[in-house]
Structure formats: C-alpha cells, structure tokens
Amino acid sequence: MRQVLVLACVALATVAVLTLAARLGVAQDDEIVVPPAAPAAPMTTNGPVAQAATVTGASFRLTPLIGHDKDVTAIAFSGDGQYVATGSKDKTVRLWAARTGGQVRVLAAHRKGITAVAFSADGRLIASGDEEGSLIVSTVETGQLQHALVGHGKGIKCLAFSPDGRLLASGSDDQTLRLWDVGNGAMVGVLPSPKKGVKQLVWSPTGRQIAAMVDDKMAALWVMSD
C-alpha cells in the first residue's frame, strides 16, 4: 500500500494529491511512511503541474485535482484513504479518487462558499458546512442528501464526527459548538464556547471529550458527564 498525502492549493482553485513513489527498494504493496518531522518539500511550478522534490530520499508524484471554479477552502481524506473531499468558495463539495485523482461526483451544493468538510469514521457519510452556517450531511456512495442541519447563526469553521459515528460536532463563529444526531439529523446539544468563535475541534478517542481552538489565544475542553 502506498502512502498518500494531500496538498491543498488555493491558487488556481486546484487541489493536488501527492503520492509517494516506490523508489526506496521496497515492494509496491509495502507502506512507506515519511517521518512527521521531515521538512516540507520545496516546490516549483512547471506549466500547469507543480513538481515536488524529494523528502528523506523518497520522491512524490503530484496529481492536480482540477474542477473547482473558485478557491479550495476545505479538504479531508476518507478513513480508508480511498477518497478525498474538497470544498470551495464555488459552493460545491467534490469527491475525488485518491489513487487516480479523477473526480467521482459533485455533492449537494450549498448557497454559500464551503468552509469545512469531514468524513464519518466508516466512510459512508460526509458533512459539509458553509459561510452562512448551513450544514449538509450526504452519502459518499451516491451523493444523496441525508440531512440539512439548521441551527448555527454564523459561518461553520470546523466539523468532526465522533469516533462511533453517532454524533457530528460543528464549531462556528456564532460562539457555539453544536452536537447533532447523525441518524435523524436532530440537534442534541449546544455547547457555548468562552465568548469566542470555535475555529477547530477534535474528539477524544473515547468520544467522551471534545477539545477545541477558539479565538483570542484560547482553547477549550468539554467533558461528557456520566
């Protein structure tokens, strides 16, 4: 199995997938992992395709994902590494095949630019949020709309499914973090942030805690009661 990395390029509304090339003397199916501390590869442009230099002796092949009409503003890998999802100011969420870079489908369109995308842990669902606070949950397999989640008063900044896939957490500039039941689309909780918008969030592995970055040099931690 080859390690696949993603680079989001907002210039030219293009996303790129960097795939590690098999040139380290290992079998094609072996996984090659570049240490996280490795410096980023310098890149130069050569026509429409950027060329990536080597990192720690491994080379990368860059595959542009071209289709968005405006800047790409959100990106996520599916848990199995099969798909890449991108959101853009062009109000669309697009699904791409990670191995080939081919566009699989365009998912439900929003009325405003996309600001966040997230896959469920099982890879069956994808959530997307936009600049006005709208949330949409769609199926990955068909792109069918599952739920339109209404509640936030300002733009969505971050999304994350709980590890068991039952809940979706959304952070917004409206100074709240909201929890949604993925099964029926109902809002099941509103967690006020400390008077600041929620910029990024992450679930604990147990699904009983949520940590978030908020404005003004702050972070916050919510713990689910027993």
PDB file of C-alpha atoms in Angstrom:
ATOM      1  CA  MET A   1       0.000   0.000   0.000  1.00  0.00           C
ATOM      2  CA  ARG A   2       1.370   3.403  -0.901  1.00  0.00           C
ATOM      3  CA  GLN A   3       1.227   6.341   1.464  1.00  0.00           C
ATOM      4  CA  VAL A   4      -0.865   9.187   0.026  1.00  0.00           C
ATOM      5  CA  LEU A   5      -0.577  12.785   1.126  1.00  0.00           C
ATOM      6  CA  VAL A   6      -2.749  15.762   0.252  1.00  0.00           C
ATOM      7  CA  LEU A   7      -1.708  19.301  -0.551  1.00  0.00           C
ATOM      8  CA  ALA A   8      -4.402  21.965  -0.891  1.00  0.00           C
ATOM      9  CA  CYS A   9      -3.556  24.667  -3.429  1.00  0.00           C
ATOM     10  CA  VAL A  10      -5.971  27.585  -3.265  1.00  0.00           C
ATOM     11  CA  ALA A  11      -4.289  29.326  -6.175  1.00  0.00           C
ATOM     12  CA  LEU A  12      -5.970  28.421  -9.466  1.00  0.00           C
ATOM     13  CA  ALA A  13      -8.711  26.653  -7.460  1.00  0.00           C
ATOM     14  CA  THR A  14      -6.658  23.469  -7.652  1.00  0.00           C
ATOM     15  CA  VAL A  15      -6.061  20.663  -5.174  1.00  0.00           C
ATOM     16  CA  ALA A  16      -3.227  18.167  -5.523  1.00  0.00           C
ATOM     17  CA  VAL A  17      -2.611  14.644  -4.287  1.00  0.00           C
ATOM     18  CA  LEU A  18       0.999  13.745  -3.552  1.00  0.00           C
ATOM     19  CA  THR A  19       1.633  10.013  -3.860  1.00  0.00           C
ATOM     20  CA  LEU A  20       4.833   8.500  -2.538  1.00  0.00           C
ATOM     21  CA  ALA A  21       6.700   6.784  -5.341  1.00  0.00           C
ATOM     22  CA  ALA A  22       8.136   3.303  -4.872  1.00  0.00           C
ATOM     23  CA  ARG A  23      11.815   4.055  -5.265  1.00  0.00           C
ATOM     24  CA  LEU A  24      13.173   3.035  -1.873  1.00  0.00           C
ATOM     25  CA  GLY A  25      13.753  -0.621  -2.732  1.00  0.00           C
ATOM     26  CA  VAL A  26      10.531  -1.935  -1.177  1.00  0.00           C
ATOM     27  CA  ALA A  27       7.674  -3.905  -2.676  1.00  0.00           C
ATOM     28  CA  GLN A  28       4.844  -1.960  -4.278  1.00  0.00           C
ATOM     29  CA  ASP A  29       2.374  -3.066  -1.598  1.00  0.00           C
ATOM     30  CA  ASP A  30       4.636  -2.052   1.294  1.00  0.00           C
ATOM     31  CA  GLU A  31       3.758   1.115   3.117  1.00  0.00           C
ATOM     32  CA  ILE A  32       6.382   3.849   3.130  1.00  0.00           C
ATOM     33  CA  VAL A  33       5.945   6.468   5.818  1.00  0.00           C
ATOM     34  CA  VAL A  34       7.772   9.771   5.830  1.00  0.00           C
ATOM     35  CA  PRO A  35       8.528  10.841   9.422  1.00  0.00           C
ATOM     36  CA  PRO A  36       6.209  13.660  10.559  1.00  0.00           C
ATOM     37  CA  ALA A  37       9.189  15.811  11.442  1.00  0.00           C
ATOM     38  CA  ALA A  38      10.527  15.765   7.896  1.00  0.00           C
ATOM     39  CA  PRO A  39      10.700  19.213   6.300  1.00  0.00           C
ATOM     40  CA  ALA A  40       8.213  20.054   3.593  1.00  0.00           C
ATOM     41  CA  ALA A  41       9.429  19.534   0.067  1.00  0.00           C
ATOM     42  CA  PRO A  42      10.233  22.696  -1.864  1.00  0.00           C
ATOM     43  CA  MET A  43       8.003  23.037  -4.902  1.00  0.00           C
ATOM     44  CA  THR A  44       8.281  24.846  -8.178  1.00  0.00           C
ATOM     45  CA  THR A  45       5.757  25.194 -10.959  1.00  0.00           C
ATOM     46  CA  ASN A  46       6.304  23.851 -14.427  1.00  0.00           C
ATOM     47  CA  GLY A  47       3.314  24.794 -16.531  1.00  0.00           C
ATOM     48  CA  PRO A  48       0.002  23.675 -15.029  1.00  0.00           C
ATOM     49  CA  VAL A  49       1.546  20.884 -12.920  1.00  0.00           C
ATOM     50  CA  ALA A  50       3.774  21.503  -9.899  1.00  0.00           C
ATOM     51  CA  GLN A  51       6.762  19.206  -9.416  1.00  0.00           C
ATOM     52  CA  ALA A  52       7.633  18.055  -5.890  1.00  0.00           C
ATOM     53  CA  ALA A  53      11.206  17.467  -4.785  1.00  0.00           C
ATOM     54  CA  THR A  54      12.314  14.500  -2.697  1.00  0.00           C
ATOM     55  CA  VAL A  55      11.754  14.233   1.049  1.00  0.00           C
ATOM     56  CA  THR A  56      14.059  11.983   3.111  1.00  0.00           C
ATOM     57  CA  GLY A  57      15.055  10.137  -0.040  1.00  0.00           C
ATOM     58  CA  ALA A  58      11.519   9.431  -1.245  1.00  0.00           C
ATOM     59  CA  SER A  59      10.048  11.040  -4.323  1.00  0.00           C
ATOM     60  CA  PHE A  60       6.459  12.151  -4.785  1.00  0.00           C
ATOM     61  CA  ARG A  61       4.155  12.233  -7.769  1.00  0.00           C
ATOM     62  CA  LEU A  62       1.770  15.179  -7.792  1.00  0.00           C
ATOM     63  CA  THR A  63      -1.709  14.804  -9.277  1.00  0.00           C
ATOM     64  CA  PRO A  64      -3.741  18.035  -9.582  1.00  0.00           C
ATOM     65  CA  LEU A  65      -7.450  17.710  -8.812  1.00  0.00           C
ATOM     66  CA  ILE A  66      -8.978  20.243 -11.173  1.00  0.00           C
ATOM     67  CA  GLY A  67     -12.668  21.084 -11.200  1.00  0.00           C
ATOM     68  CA  HIS A  68     -13.472  23.839  -8.739  1.00  0.00           C
ATOM     69  CA  ASP A  69     -14.197  27.298 -10.152  1.00  0.00           C
ATOM     70  CA  LYS A  70     -13.004  29.223  -7.079  1.00  0.00           C
ATOM     71  CA  ASP A  71     -10.536  28.825  -4.216  1.00  0.00           C
ATOM     72  CA  VAL A  72     -10.474  25.499  -2.384  1.00  0.00           C
ATOM     73  CA  THR A  73     -11.177  26.159   1.291  1.00  0.00           C
ATOM     74  CA  ALA A  74     -11.624  22.728   2.916  1.00  0.00           C
ATOM     75  CA  ILE A  75     -10.217  19.237   2.429  1.00  0.00           C
ATOM     76  CA  ALA A  76     -10.461  15.794   4.043  1.00  0.00           C
ATOM     77  CA  PHE A  77      -9.424  12.181   3.430  1.00  0.00           C
ATOM     78  CA  SER A  78     -11.836   9.295   3.960  1.00  0.00           C
ATOM     79  CA  GLY A  79     -10.736   6.911   6.693  1.00  0.00           C
ATOM     80  CA  ASP A  80      -9.867   4.148   4.234  1.00  0.00           C
ATOM     81  CA  GLY A  81      -7.830   6.519   2.065  1.00  0.00           C
ATOM     82  CA  GLN A  82      -9.996   5.850  -0.970  1.00  0.00           C
ATOM     83  CA  TYR A  83     -11.445   9.338  -1.386  1.00  0.00           C
ATOM     84  CA  VAL A  84     -10.518  12.977  -0.978  1.00  0.00           C
ATOM     85  CA  ALA A  85     -13.292  15.511  -0.400  1.00  0.00           C
ATOM     86  CA  THR A  86     -12.824  19.189  -1.179  1.00  0.00           C
ATOM     87  CA  GLY A  87     -14.959  22.236  -0.504  1.00  0.00           C
ATOM     88  CA  SER A  88     -14.688  25.536  -2.326  1.00  0.00           C
ATOM     89  CA  LYS A  89     -15.892  29.098  -2.494  1.00  0.00           C
ATOM     90  CA  ASP A  90     -17.733  27.947  -5.628  1.00  0.00           C
ATOM     91  CA  LYS A  91     -20.334  26.459  -3.185  1.00  0.00           C
ATOM     92  CA  THR A  92     -19.667  22.835  -4.116  1.00  0.00           C
ATOM     93  CA  VAL A  93     -18.225  19.785  -2.391  1.00  0.00           C
ATOM     94  CA  ARG A  94     -16.393  17.438  -4.736  1.00  0.00           C
ATOM     95  CA  LEU A  95     -15.322  13.848  -4.224  1.00  0.00           C
ATOM     96  CA  TRP A  96     -12.116  12.542  -5.818  1.00  0.00           C
ATOM     97  CA  ALA A  97     -10.492   9.126  -6.185  1.00  0.00           C
ATOM     98  CA  ALA A  98      -7.255   9.376  -4.212  1.00  0.00           C
ATOM     99  CA  ARG A  99      -5.309   6.919  -6.377  1.00  0.00           C
ATOM    100  CA  THR A 100      -6.135   8.398  -9.771  1.00  0.00           C
ATOM    101  CA  GLY A 101      -7.161  11.987  -8.996  1.00  0.00           C
ATOM    102  CA  GLY A 102     -10.351  11.511 -11.001  1.00  0.00           C
ATOM    103  CA  GLN A 103     -13.486  13.348  -9.936  1.00  0.00           C
ATOM    104  CA  VAL A 104     -16.072  10.879  -8.630  1.00  0.00           C
ATOM    105  CA  ARG A 105     -19.023  13.220  -8.145  1.00  0.00           C
ATOM    106  CA  VAL A 106     -20.188  16.658  -7.070  1.00  0.00           C
ATOM    107  CA  LEU A 107     -22.153  16.516  -3.826  1.00  0.00           C
ATOM    108  CA  ALA A 108     -25.104  18.636  -2.722  1.00  0.00           C
ATOM    109  CA  ALA A 109     -24.440  22.313  -3.404  1.00  0.00           C
ATOM    110  CA  HIS A 110     -24.624  24.975  -0.710  1.00  0.00           C
ATOM    111  CA  ARG A 111     -25.895  28.533  -1.063  1.00  0.00           C
ATOM    112  CA  LYS A 112     -22.594  29.951   0.207  1.00  0.00           C
ATOM    113  CA  GLY A 113     -18.935  29.020  -0.004  1.00  0.00           C
ATOM    114  CA  ILE A 114     -17.815  25.837   1.746  1.00  0.00           C
ATOM    115  CA  THR A 115     -15.740  26.270   4.898  1.00  0.00           C
ATOM    116  CA  ALA A 116     -15.438  22.737   6.336  1.00  0.00           C
ATOM    117  CA  VAL A 117     -15.759  19.090   5.284  1.00  0.00           C
ATOM    118  CA  ALA A 118     -15.477  15.845   7.271  1.00  0.00           C
ATOM    119  CA  PHE A 119     -15.934  12.116   6.653  1.00  0.00           C
ATOM    120  CA  SER A 120     -17.589   9.769   9.132  1.00  0.00           C
ATOM    121  CA  ALA A 121     -15.283   7.112  10.570  1.00  0.00           C
ATOM    122  CA  ASP A 122     -16.859   4.350   8.478  1.00  0.00           C
ATOM    123  CA  GLY A 123     -16.520   6.469   5.324  1.00  0.00           C
ATOM    124  CA  ARG A 124     -20.223   6.260   4.446  1.00  0.00           C
ATOM    125  CA  LEU A 125     -21.126   9.900   5.127  1.00  0.00           C
ATOM    126  CA  ILE A 126     -19.615  13.301   4.509  1.00  0.00           C
ATOM    127  CA  ALA A 127     -20.586  16.508   6.293  1.00  0.00           C
ATOM    128  CA  SER A 128     -20.051  19.990   4.884  1.00  0.00           C
ATOM    129  CA  GLY A 129     -20.570  23.469   6.287  1.00  0.00           C
ATOM    130  CA  ASP A 130     -20.653  26.888   4.682  1.00  0.00           C
ATOM    131  CA  GLU A 131     -20.143  30.601   5.274  1.00  0.00           C
ATOM    132  CA  GLU A 132     -23.708  31.265   6.452  1.00  0.00           C
ATOM    133  CA  GLY A 133     -23.867  28.407   8.971  1.00  0.00           C
ATOM    134  CA  SER A 134     -25.667  25.756   6.927  1.00  0.00           C
ATOM    135  CA  LEU A 135     -24.718  22.096   7.386  1.00  0.00           C
ATOM    136  CA  ILE A 136     -25.361  19.222   4.987  1.00  0.00           C
ATOM    137  CA  VAL A 137     -24.778  15.500   5.510  1.00  0.00           C
ATOM    138  CA  SER A 138     -24.593  13.425   2.316  1.00  0.00           C
ATOM    139  CA  THR A 139     -23.857   9.809   1.435  1.00  0.00           C
ATOM    140  CA  VAL A 140     -20.466   9.147  -0.102  1.00  0.00           C
ATOM    141  CA  GLU A 141     -21.661   6.302  -2.324  1.00  0.00           C
ATOM    142  CA  THR A 142     -24.429   8.216  -4.133  1.00  0.00           C
ATOM    143  CA  GLY A 143     -24.075  11.842  -3.030  1.00  0.00           C
ATOM    144  CA  GLN A 144     -27.676  11.774  -1.808  1.00  0.00           C
ATOM    145  CA  LEU A 145     -28.662  14.381   0.781  1.00  0.00           C
ATOM    146  CA  GLN A 146     -29.252  12.764   4.172  1.00  0.00           C
ATOM    147  CA  HIS A 147     -29.796  15.761   6.440  1.00  0.00           C
ATOM    148  CA  ALA A 148     -29.836  19.554   6.252  1.00  0.00           C
ATOM    149  CA  LEU A 149     -28.875  20.709   9.743  1.00  0.00           C
ATOM    150  CA  VAL A 150     -30.140  24.131  10.802  1.00  0.00           C
ATOM    151  CA  GLY A 151     -29.102  25.924  13.970  1.00  0.00           C
ATOM    152  CA  HIS A 152     -25.902  27.931  13.627  1.00  0.00           C
ATOM    153  CA  GLY A 153     -26.275  31.672  13.204  1.00  0.00           C
ATOM    154  CA  LYS A 154     -22.893  32.313  11.581  1.00  0.00           C
ATOM    155  CA  GLY A 155     -20.355  30.531   9.400  1.00  0.00           C
ATOM    156  CA  ILE A 156     -19.171  26.995  10.116  1.00  0.00           C
ATOM    157  CA  LYS A 157     -15.466  26.762  10.883  1.00  0.00           C
ATOM    158  CA  CYS A 158     -14.955  23.085  11.721  1.00  0.00           C
ATOM    159  CA  LEU A 159     -16.663  19.690  11.681  1.00  0.00           C
ATOM    160  CA  ALA A 160     -15.880  16.296  13.191  1.00  0.00           C
ATOM    161  CA  PHE A 161     -17.765  13.028  13.561  1.00  0.00           C
ATOM    162  CA  SER A 162     -17.499  11.195  16.874  1.00  0.00           C
ATOM    163  CA  PRO A 163     -15.383   8.013  16.782  1.00  0.00           C
ATOM    164  CA  ASP A 164     -18.502   5.805  16.840  1.00  0.00           C
ATOM    165  CA  GLY A 165     -20.141   7.870  14.086  1.00  0.00           C
ATOM    166  CA  ARG A 166     -23.284   8.611  16.100  1.00  0.00           C
ATOM    167  CA  LEU A 167     -22.673  12.330  16.601  1.00  0.00           C
ATOM    168  CA  LEU A 168     -21.439  15.210  14.472  1.00  0.00           C
ATOM    169  CA  ALA A 169     -19.822  18.202  16.175  1.00  0.00           C
ATOM    170  CA  SER A 170     -19.784  21.594  14.465  1.00  0.00           C
ATOM    171  CA  GLY A 171     -17.970  24.763  15.505  1.00  0.00           C
ATOM    172  CA  SER A 172     -18.996  28.220  14.363  1.00  0.00           C
ATOM    173  CA  ASP A 173     -18.328  31.926  14.583  1.00  0.00           C
ATOM    174  CA  ASP A 174     -21.640  32.175  16.473  1.00  0.00           C
ATOM    175  CA  GLN A 175     -19.633  31.196  19.587  1.00  0.00           C
ATOM    176  CA  THR A 176     -21.189  27.743  19.933  1.00  0.00           C
ATOM    177  CA  LEU A 177     -20.244  24.147  19.392  1.00  0.00           C
ATOM    178  CA  ARG A 178     -23.282  22.077  18.423  1.00  0.00           C
ATOM    179  CA  LEU A 179     -23.875  18.338  18.513  1.00  0.00           C
ATOM    180  CA  TRP A 180     -26.107  16.542  16.012  1.00  0.00           C
ATOM    181  CA  ASP A 181     -27.588  13.052  15.915  1.00  0.00           C
ATOM    182  CA  VAL A 182     -26.272  11.577  12.677  1.00  0.00           C
ATOM    183  CA  GLY A 183     -29.102   9.058  12.498  1.00  0.00           C
ATOM    184  CA  ASN A 184     -32.025  11.504  12.422  1.00  0.00           C
ATOM    185  CA  GLY A 185     -30.378  14.900  11.948  1.00  0.00           C
ATOM    186  CA  ALA A 186     -31.652  16.308  15.247  1.00  0.00           C
ATOM    187  CA  MET A 187     -29.595  18.825  17.208  1.00  0.00           C
ATOM    188  CA  VAL A 188     -28.926  17.192  20.581  1.00  0.00           C
ATOM    189  CA  GLY A 189     -26.725  19.753  22.293  1.00  0.00           C
ATOM    190  CA  VAL A 190     -25.413  23.315  22.249  1.00  0.00           C
ATOM    191  CA  LEU A 191     -22.094  23.831  23.998  1.00  0.00           C
ATOM    192  CA  PRO A 192     -21.284  27.521  24.469  1.00  0.00           C
ATOM    193  CA  SER A 193     -17.684  28.478  23.897  1.00  0.00           C
ATOM    194  CA  PRO A 194     -15.961  31.083  26.114  1.00  0.00           C
ATOM    195  CA  LYS A 195     -17.370  34.082  24.206  1.00  0.00           C
ATOM    196  CA  LYS A 196     -15.328  33.258  21.131  1.00  0.00           C
ATOM    197  CA  GLY A 197     -15.887  31.507  17.836  1.00  0.00           C
ATOM    198  CA  VAL A 198     -14.807  27.865  17.548  1.00  0.00           C
ATOM    199  CA  LYS A 199     -12.054  27.507  14.935  1.00  0.00           C
ATOM    200  CA  GLN A 200     -11.063  23.835  15.164  1.00  0.00           C
ATOM    201  CA  LEU A 201     -12.211  20.808  17.143  1.00  0.00           C
ATOM    202  CA  VAL A 202     -11.272  17.198  17.784  1.00  0.00           C
ATOM    203  CA  TRP A 203     -12.914  14.293  19.595  1.00  0.00           C
ATOM    204  CA  SER A 204     -11.044  12.172  22.124  1.00  0.00           C
ATOM    205  CA  PRO A 205     -10.598   8.507  21.110  1.00  0.00           C
ATOM    206  CA  THR A 206     -13.311   7.510  23.605  1.00  0.00           C
ATOM    207  CA  GLY A 207     -15.789  10.049  22.243  1.00  0.00           C
ATOM    208  CA  ARG A 208     -16.387  11.492  25.712  1.00  0.00           C
ATOM    209  CA  GLN A 209     -14.369  14.678  25.321  1.00  0.00           C
ATOM    210  CA  ILE A 210     -14.124  17.433  22.732  1.00  0.00           C
ATOM    211  CA  ALA A 211     -11.189  19.816  22.558  1.00  0.00           C
ATOM    212  CA  ALA A 212     -11.405  22.996  20.518  1.00  0.00           C
ATOM    213  CA  MET A 213      -9.387  26.005  19.481  1.00  0.00           C
ATOM    214  CA  VAL A 214     -11.151  29.305  19.923  1.00  0.00           C
ATOM    215  CA  ASP A 215     -10.259  32.910  19.204  1.00  0.00           C
ATOM    216  CA  ASP A 216      -8.039  35.120  21.363  1.00  0.00           C
ATOM    217  CA  LYS A 217      -5.239  32.675  22.276  1.00  0.00           C
ATOM    218  CA  MET A 218      -7.614  30.204  23.915  1.00  0.00           C
ATOM    219  CA  ALA A 219      -8.544  26.536  23.800  1.00  0.00           C
ATOM    220  CA  ALA A 220     -11.467  24.782  25.455  1.00  0.00           C
ATOM    221  CA  LEU A 221     -12.281  21.275  26.641  1.00  0.00           C
ATOM    222  CA  TRP A 222     -15.749  19.795  27.066  1.00  0.00           C
ATOM    223  CA  VAL A 223     -16.159  16.554  29.051  1.00  0.00           C
ATOM    224  CA  MET A 224     -19.303  14.434  28.721  1.00  0.00           C
ATOM    225  CA  SER A 225     -20.887  13.708  32.088  1.00  0.00           C
ATOM    226  CA  ASP A 226     -21.523  10.122  33.194  1.00  0.00           C
TER     227      ASP A 226
END
